[in-house]
GROMACS .gro file of C-alpha atoms in nm:
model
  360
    1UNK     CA    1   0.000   0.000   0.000
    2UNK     CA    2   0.119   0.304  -0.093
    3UNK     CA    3   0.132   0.540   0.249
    4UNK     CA    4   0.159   0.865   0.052
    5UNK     CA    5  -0.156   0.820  -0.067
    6UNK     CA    6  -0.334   0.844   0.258
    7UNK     CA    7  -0.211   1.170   0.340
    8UNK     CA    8  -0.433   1.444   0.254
    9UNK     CA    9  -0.198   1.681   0.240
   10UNK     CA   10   0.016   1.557   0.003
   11UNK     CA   11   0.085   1.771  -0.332
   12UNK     CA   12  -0.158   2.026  -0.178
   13UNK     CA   13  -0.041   2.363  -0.323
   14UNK     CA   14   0.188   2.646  -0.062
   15UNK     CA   15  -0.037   2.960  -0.031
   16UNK     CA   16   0.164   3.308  -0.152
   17UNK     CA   17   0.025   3.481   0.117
   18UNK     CA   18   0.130   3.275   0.409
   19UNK     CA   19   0.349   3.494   0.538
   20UNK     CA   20   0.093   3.737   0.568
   21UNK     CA   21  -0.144   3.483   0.760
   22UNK     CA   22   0.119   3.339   1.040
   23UNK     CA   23   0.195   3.729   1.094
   24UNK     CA   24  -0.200   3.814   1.190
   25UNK     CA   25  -0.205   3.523   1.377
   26UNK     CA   26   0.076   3.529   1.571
   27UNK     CA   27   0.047   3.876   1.618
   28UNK     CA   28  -0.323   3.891   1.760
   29UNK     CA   29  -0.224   3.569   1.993
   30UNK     CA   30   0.069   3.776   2.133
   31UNK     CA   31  -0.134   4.073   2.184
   32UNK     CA   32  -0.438   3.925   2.336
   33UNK     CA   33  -0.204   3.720   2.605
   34UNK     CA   34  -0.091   4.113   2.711
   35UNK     CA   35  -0.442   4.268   2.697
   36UNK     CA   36  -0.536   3.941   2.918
   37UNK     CA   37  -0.233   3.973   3.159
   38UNK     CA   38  -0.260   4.350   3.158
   39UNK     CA   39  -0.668   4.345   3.227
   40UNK     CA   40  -0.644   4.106   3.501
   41UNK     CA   41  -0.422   4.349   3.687
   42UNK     CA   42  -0.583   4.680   3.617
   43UNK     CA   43  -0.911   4.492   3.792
   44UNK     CA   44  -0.743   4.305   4.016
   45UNK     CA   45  -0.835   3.955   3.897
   46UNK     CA   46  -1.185   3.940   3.871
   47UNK     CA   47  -1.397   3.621   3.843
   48UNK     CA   48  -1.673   3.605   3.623
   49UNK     CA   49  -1.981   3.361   3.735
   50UNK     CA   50  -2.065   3.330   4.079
   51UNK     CA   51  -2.266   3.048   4.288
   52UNK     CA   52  -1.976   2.812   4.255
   53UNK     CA   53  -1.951   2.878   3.900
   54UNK     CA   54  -1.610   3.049   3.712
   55UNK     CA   55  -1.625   3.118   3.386
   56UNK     CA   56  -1.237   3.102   3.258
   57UNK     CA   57  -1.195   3.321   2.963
   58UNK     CA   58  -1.011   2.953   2.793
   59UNK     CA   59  -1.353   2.956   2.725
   60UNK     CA   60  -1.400   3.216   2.547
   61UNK     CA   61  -1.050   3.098   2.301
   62UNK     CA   62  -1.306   2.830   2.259
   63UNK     CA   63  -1.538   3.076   2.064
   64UNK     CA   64  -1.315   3.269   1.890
   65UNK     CA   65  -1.125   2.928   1.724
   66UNK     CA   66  -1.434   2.770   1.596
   67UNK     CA   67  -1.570   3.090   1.480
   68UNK     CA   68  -1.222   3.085   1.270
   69UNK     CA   69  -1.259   2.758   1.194
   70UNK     CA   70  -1.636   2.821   1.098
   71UNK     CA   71  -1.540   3.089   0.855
   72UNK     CA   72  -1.300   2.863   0.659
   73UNK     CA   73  -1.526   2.581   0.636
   74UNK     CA   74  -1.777   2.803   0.515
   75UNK     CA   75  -1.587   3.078   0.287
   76UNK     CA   76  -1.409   3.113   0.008
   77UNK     CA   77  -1.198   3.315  -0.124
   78UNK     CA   78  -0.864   3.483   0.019
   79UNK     CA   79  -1.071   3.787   0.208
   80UNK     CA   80  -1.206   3.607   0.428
   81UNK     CA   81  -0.864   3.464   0.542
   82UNK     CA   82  -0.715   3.727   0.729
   83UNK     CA   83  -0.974   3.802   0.982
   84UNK     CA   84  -0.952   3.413   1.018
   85UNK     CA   85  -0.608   3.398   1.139
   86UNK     CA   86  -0.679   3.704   1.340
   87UNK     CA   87  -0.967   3.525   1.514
   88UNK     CA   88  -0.800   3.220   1.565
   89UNK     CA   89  -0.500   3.395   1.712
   90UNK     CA   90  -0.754   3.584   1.931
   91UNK     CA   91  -0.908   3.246   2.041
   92UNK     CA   92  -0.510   3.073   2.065
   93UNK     CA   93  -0.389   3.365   2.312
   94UNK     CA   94  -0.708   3.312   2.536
   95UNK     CA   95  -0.635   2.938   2.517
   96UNK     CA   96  -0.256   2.979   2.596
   97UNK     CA   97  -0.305   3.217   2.866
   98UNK     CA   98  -0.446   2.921   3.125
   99UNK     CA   99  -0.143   2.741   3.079
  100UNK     CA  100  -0.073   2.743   3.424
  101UNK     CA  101  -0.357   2.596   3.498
  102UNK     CA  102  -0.345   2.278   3.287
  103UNK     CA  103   0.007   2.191   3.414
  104UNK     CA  104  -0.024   2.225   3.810
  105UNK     CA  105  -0.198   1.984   4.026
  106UNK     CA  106  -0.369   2.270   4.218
  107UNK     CA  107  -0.491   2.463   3.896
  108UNK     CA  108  -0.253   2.740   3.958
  109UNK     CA  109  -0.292   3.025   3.698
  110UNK     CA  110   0.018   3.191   3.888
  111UNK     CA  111   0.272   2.911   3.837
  112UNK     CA  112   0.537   3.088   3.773
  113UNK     CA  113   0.708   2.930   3.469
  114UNK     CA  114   0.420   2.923   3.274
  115UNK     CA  115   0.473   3.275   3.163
  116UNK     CA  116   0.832   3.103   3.068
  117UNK     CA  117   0.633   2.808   2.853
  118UNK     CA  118   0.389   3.050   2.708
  119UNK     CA  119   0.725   3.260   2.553
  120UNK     CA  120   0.909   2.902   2.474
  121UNK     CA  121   0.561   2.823   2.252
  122UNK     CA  122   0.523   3.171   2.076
  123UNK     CA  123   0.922   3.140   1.980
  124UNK     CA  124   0.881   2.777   1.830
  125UNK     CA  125   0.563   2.943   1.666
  126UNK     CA  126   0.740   3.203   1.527
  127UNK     CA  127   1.041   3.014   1.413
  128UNK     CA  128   0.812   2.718   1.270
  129UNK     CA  129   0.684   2.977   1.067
  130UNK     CA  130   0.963   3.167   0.935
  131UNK     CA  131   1.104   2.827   0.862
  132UNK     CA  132   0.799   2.756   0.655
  133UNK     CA  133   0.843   3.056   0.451
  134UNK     CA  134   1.179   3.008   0.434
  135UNK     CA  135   1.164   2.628   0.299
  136UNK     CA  136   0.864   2.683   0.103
  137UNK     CA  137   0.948   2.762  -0.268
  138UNK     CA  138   0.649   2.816  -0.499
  139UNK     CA  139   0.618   2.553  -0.717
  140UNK     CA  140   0.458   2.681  -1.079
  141UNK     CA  141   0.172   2.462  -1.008
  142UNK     CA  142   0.162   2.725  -0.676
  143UNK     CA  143   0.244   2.986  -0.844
  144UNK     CA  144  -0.120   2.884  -1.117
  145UNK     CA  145  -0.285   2.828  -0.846
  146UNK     CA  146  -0.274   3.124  -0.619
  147UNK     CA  147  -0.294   3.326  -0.938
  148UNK     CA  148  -0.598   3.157  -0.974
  149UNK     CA  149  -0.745   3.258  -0.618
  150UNK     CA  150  -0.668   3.599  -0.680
  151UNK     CA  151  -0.894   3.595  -0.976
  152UNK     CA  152  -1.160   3.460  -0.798
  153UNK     CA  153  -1.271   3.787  -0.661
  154UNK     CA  154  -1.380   3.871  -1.003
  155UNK     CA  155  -1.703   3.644  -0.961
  156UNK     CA  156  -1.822   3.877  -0.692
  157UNK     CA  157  -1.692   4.218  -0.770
  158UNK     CA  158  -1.375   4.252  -0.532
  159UNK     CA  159  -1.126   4.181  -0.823
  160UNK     CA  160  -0.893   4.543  -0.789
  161UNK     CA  161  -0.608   4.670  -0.953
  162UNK     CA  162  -0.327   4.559  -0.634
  163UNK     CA  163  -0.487   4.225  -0.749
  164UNK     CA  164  -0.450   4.220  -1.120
  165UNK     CA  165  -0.120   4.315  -1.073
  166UNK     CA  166  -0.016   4.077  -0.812
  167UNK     CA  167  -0.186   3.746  -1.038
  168UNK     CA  168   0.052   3.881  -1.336
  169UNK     CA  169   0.357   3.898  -1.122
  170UNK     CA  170   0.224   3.536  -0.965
  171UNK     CA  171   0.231   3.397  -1.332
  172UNK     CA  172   0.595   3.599  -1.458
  173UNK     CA  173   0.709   3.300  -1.255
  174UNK     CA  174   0.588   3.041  -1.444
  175UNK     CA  175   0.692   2.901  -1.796
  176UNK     CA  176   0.563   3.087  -2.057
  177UNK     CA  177   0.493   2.768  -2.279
  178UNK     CA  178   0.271   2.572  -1.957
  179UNK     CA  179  -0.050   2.566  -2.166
  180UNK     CA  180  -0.258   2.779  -1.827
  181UNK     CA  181  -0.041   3.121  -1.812
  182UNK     CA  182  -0.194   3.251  -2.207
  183UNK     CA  183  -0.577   3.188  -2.121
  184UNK     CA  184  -0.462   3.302  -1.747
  185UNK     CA  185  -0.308   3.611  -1.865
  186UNK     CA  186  -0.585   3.661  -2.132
  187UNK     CA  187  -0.829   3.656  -1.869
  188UNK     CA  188  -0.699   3.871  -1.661
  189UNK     CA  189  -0.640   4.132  -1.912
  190UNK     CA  190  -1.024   4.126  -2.012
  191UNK     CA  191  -1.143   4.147  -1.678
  192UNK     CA  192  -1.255   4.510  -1.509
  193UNK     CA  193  -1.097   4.527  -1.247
  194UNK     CA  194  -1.255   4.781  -0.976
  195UNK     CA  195  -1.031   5.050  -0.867
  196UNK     CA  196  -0.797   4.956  -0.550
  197UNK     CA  197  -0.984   5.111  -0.211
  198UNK     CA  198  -0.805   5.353  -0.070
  199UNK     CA  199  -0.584   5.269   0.193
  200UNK     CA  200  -0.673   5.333   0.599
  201UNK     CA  201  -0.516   5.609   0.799
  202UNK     CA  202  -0.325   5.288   0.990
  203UNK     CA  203  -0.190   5.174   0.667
  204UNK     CA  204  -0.069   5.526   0.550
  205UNK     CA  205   0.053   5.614   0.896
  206UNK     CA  206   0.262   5.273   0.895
  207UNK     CA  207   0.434   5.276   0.594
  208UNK     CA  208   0.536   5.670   0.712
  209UNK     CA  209   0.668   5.558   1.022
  210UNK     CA  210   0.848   5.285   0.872
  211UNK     CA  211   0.998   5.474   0.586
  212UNK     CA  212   1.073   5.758   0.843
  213UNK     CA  213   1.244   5.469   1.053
  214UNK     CA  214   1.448   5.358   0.732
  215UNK     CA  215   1.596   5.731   0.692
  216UNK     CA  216   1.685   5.729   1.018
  217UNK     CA  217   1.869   5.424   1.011
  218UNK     CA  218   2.087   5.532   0.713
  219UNK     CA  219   2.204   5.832   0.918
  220UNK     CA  220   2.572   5.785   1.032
  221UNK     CA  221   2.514   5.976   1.371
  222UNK     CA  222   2.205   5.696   1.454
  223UNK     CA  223   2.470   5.400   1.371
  224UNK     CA  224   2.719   5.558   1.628
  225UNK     CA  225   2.452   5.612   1.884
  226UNK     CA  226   2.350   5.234   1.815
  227UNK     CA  227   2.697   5.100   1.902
  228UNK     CA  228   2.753   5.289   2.174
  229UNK     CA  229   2.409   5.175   2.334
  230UNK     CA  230   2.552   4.833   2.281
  231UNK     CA  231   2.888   4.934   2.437
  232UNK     CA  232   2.689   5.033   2.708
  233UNK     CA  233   2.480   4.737   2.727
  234UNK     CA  234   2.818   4.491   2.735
  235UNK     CA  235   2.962   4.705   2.997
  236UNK     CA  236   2.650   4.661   3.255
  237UNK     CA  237   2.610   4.294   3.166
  238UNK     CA  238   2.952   4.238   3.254
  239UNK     CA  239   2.967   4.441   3.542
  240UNK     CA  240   2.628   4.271   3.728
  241UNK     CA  241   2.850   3.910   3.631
  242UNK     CA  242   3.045   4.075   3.797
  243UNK     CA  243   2.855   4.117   4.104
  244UNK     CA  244   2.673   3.813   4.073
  245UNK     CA  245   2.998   3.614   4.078
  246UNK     CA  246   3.104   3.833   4.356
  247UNK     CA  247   2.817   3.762   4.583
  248UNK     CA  248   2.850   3.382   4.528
  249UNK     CA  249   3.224   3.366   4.648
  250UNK     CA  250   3.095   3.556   4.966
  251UNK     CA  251   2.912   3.256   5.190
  252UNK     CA  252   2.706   3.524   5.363
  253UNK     CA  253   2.556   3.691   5.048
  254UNK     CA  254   2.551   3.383   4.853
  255UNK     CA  255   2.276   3.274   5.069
  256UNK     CA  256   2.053   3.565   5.046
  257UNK     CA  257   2.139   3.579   4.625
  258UNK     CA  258   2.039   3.199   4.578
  259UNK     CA  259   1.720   3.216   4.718
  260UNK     CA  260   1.605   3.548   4.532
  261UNK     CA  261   1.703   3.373   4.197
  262UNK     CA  262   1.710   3.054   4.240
  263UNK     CA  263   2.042   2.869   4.211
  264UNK     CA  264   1.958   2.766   3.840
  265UNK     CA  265   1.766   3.079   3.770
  266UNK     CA  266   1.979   3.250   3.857
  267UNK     CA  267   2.299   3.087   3.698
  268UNK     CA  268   2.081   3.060   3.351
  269UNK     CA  269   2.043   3.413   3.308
  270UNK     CA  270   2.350   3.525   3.406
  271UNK     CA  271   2.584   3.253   3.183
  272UNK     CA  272   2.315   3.334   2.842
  273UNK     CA  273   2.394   3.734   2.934
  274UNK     CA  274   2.687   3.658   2.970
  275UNK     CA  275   2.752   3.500   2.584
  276UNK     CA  276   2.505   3.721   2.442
  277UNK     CA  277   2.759   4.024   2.595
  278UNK     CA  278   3.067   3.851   2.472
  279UNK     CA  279   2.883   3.838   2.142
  280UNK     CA  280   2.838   4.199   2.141
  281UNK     CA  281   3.229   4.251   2.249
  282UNK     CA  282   3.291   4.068   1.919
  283UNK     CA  283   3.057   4.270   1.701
  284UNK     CA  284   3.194   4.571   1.904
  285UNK     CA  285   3.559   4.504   1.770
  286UNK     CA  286   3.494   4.438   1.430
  287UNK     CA  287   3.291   4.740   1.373
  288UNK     CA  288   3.564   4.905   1.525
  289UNK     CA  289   3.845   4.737   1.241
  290UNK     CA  290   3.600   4.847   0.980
  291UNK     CA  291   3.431   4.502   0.925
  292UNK     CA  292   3.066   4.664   0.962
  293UNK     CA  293   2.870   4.404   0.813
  294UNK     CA  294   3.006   4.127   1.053
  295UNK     CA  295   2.986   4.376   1.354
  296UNK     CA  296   2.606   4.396   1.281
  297UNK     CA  297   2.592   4.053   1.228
  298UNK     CA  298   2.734   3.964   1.578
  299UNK     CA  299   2.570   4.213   1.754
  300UNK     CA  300   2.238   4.057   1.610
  301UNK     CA  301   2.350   3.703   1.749
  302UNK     CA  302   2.426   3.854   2.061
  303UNK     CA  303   2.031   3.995   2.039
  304UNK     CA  304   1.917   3.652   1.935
  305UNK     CA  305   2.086   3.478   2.262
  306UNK     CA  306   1.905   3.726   2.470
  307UNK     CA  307   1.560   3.683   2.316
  308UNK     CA  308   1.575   3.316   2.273
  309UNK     CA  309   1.754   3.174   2.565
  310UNK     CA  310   1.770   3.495   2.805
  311UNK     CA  311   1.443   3.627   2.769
  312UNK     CA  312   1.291   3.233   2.865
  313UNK     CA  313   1.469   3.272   3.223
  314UNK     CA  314   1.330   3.659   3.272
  315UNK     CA  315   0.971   3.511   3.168
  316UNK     CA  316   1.018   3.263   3.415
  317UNK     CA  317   1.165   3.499   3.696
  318UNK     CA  318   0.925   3.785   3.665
  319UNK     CA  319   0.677   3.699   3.422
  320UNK     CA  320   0.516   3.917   3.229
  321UNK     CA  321   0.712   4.193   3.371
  322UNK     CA  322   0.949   4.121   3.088
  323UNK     CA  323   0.775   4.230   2.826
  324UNK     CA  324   0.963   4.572   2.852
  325UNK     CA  325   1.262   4.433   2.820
  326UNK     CA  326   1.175   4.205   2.494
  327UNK     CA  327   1.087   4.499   2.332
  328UNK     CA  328   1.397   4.646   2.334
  329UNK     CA  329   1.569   4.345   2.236
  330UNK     CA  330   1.336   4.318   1.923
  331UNK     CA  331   1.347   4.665   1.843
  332UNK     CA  332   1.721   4.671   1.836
  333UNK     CA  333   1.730   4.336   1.633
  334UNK     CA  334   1.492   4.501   1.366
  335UNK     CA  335   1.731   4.863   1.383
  336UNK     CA  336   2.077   4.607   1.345
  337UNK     CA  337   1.935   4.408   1.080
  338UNK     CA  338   1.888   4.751   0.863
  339UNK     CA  339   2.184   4.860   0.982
  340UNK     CA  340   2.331   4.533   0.806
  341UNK     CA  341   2.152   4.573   0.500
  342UNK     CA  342   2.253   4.915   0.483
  343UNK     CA  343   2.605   4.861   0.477
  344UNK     CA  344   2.567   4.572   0.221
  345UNK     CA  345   2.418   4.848  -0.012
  346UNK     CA  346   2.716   5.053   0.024
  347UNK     CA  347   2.968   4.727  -0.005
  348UNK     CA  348   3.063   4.841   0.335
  349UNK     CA  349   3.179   4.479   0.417
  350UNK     CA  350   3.587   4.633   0.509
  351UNK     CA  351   3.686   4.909   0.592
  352UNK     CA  352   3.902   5.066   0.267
  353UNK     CA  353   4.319   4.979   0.316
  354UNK     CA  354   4.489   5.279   0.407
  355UNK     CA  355   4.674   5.404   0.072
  356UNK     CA  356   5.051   5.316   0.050
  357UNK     CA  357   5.260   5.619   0.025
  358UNK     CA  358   5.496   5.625  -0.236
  359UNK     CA  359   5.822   5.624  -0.158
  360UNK     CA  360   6.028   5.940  -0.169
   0.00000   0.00000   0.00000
């Protein structure tokens, strides 16, 4: 028997916009866990039901996924996608939340690594998903097909210019002589399409910030203020090691320091700061030799030890009260990865050998 045949999923085509898709939904799951969290302490926990009864809101991520799952079983089409994901993310970060819960004898929302868990399951979401879109080549039989669904909106009058213009670039990718692309392209060509609605004020206001943000990356006074932040960071990490070695060669202190972190706790974050600082150190020194594009690049893998392997521990030590801090970690990955690509554009790899003076 041939096994490949009972899979379902087999040969079923990749979907262009699935970037787009993981993005709403990981997005709206992230931000729903922080509207939770941050709710629940503006109010001070309160229960809803009463007479014995609590209403967790894991119900309510309940809802929100089969409503997702109820509008793709029920519509077509690539509109009704997005607020899909976002729904379904919605539901996932009420589901999520409760952890704690589900792991603890004692139904303990509070356990305190589940804030740790929760981050551990959003990174392997977010990596699964880059990897996806990383691994995921379209095929031309993807490339027909998603053409396809684009064109689709032309049966009910939501076929726009943004999409006649994304199905032609769709089939640019496929051979010219596979007998679909001429009656594709044909089609398309003949078909009205409606004028593309005008953009919202979020939209607009996004892609200024954002090309603002790109300006202000290419400035050589916001690179220098960049790597000194980092110098700055290296120099406190190293200098609470430091202190943290410090206190556990001193019996007295060690005491006290071990049982407000926790001897692995403790030890975890300080040894992953500790790497992600030396990393920085690295990046620090080549930028400073002129090898920008490798500085950036270890200063980013200095970011991505903090966020992945740091940031777990912080979770786990005090919760959701790291949020702050993962902000800042992501918002300097996002500024060091332009920096990087900035510097590529300018074949800034080395810094230019000093010219050889001739000799007298």
């Amino acid at each position: 028997m041939d096994l490949h045949r009972l899979n379902p999923l087999r040969n079923l085509p990749t979907n262009a916009d699935m970037g787009q898709l993981h993005e709403a939904f990981f997005v709206s799951a992230v931000a729903m866990v922080l509207v939770i969290r941050t709710q629940l302490w503006l109010t001070n926990y309160p229960q809803l039901g009463g007479s014995g009864l609590h209403i967790a809101h894991l119900l309510w991520g309940g809802v929100f996924m089969v409503i997702s799952i109820g509008i793709m079983l029920t519509l077509l089409g690539r509109r009704a996608r997005v607020p899909a994901a976002i729904l379904g993310g919605i539901g996932f970060g009420f589901f999520i939340d409760e952890l704690g819960k589900f792991i603890t004898e004692d139904n303990d929302y509070f356990f305190q690594p589940a804030a740790g868990i929760i981050y551990i399951v959003f990174v392997v979401l977010f990596m699964t998903g880059r990897h996806l879109q990383r691994t995921r080549t379209l095929s031309e039989s993807d490339l027909l097909r998603n053409a396809i669904e684009r064109l689709g909106g032309a049966t009910h009058g939501s076929f726009d210019a943004r999409d006649r213009e994304r199905a032609s670039a769709l089939l640019d990718g496929v051979d010219p002589k596979n007998p679909m692309v001429a009656p594709l392209r044909e089609m398309i060509d003949r078909i009205d399409a409606i004028p593309a609605a005008r953009r919202s004020r979020f939209s607009l206001l996004g892609e200024r910030i954002n090309r603002r943000y790109v300006e202000l990356t290419s400035k050589r006074w916001f690179e220098r203020s960049i790597v000194v932040l980092f110098a700055l960071w290296a120099v406190a990490t190293l200098l609470n090691l430091l202190v943290f070695a410090l206190a556990l060669a001193d019996p007295e202190v060690r005491s006290a320091t071990l049982e407000q972190n926790g001897t692995f706790l403790g030890s975890a974050i300080a040894a992953s700061s500790g790497v992600a600082a030396a990393f920085v150190v690295v990046g620090l020194l080549r930028l400073r030799r002129g090898r920008r594009v490798d500085g950036y690049e270890w200063l980013a893998r200095g970011l991505l030890v903090s966020l992945f392997i740091t940031q777990v521990f912080l979770f786990v030590e005090s919760q959701f009260g790291a949020v702050f801090g993962l902000g800042i970690d992501i918002l300097l990955l996002v500024t060091v990865r332009s920096l990087a690509r900035h510097e590529r554009d300018r074949g800034g790899t080395r810094a230019p050998a000093p010219a050889e003076t001739a000799p007298a």
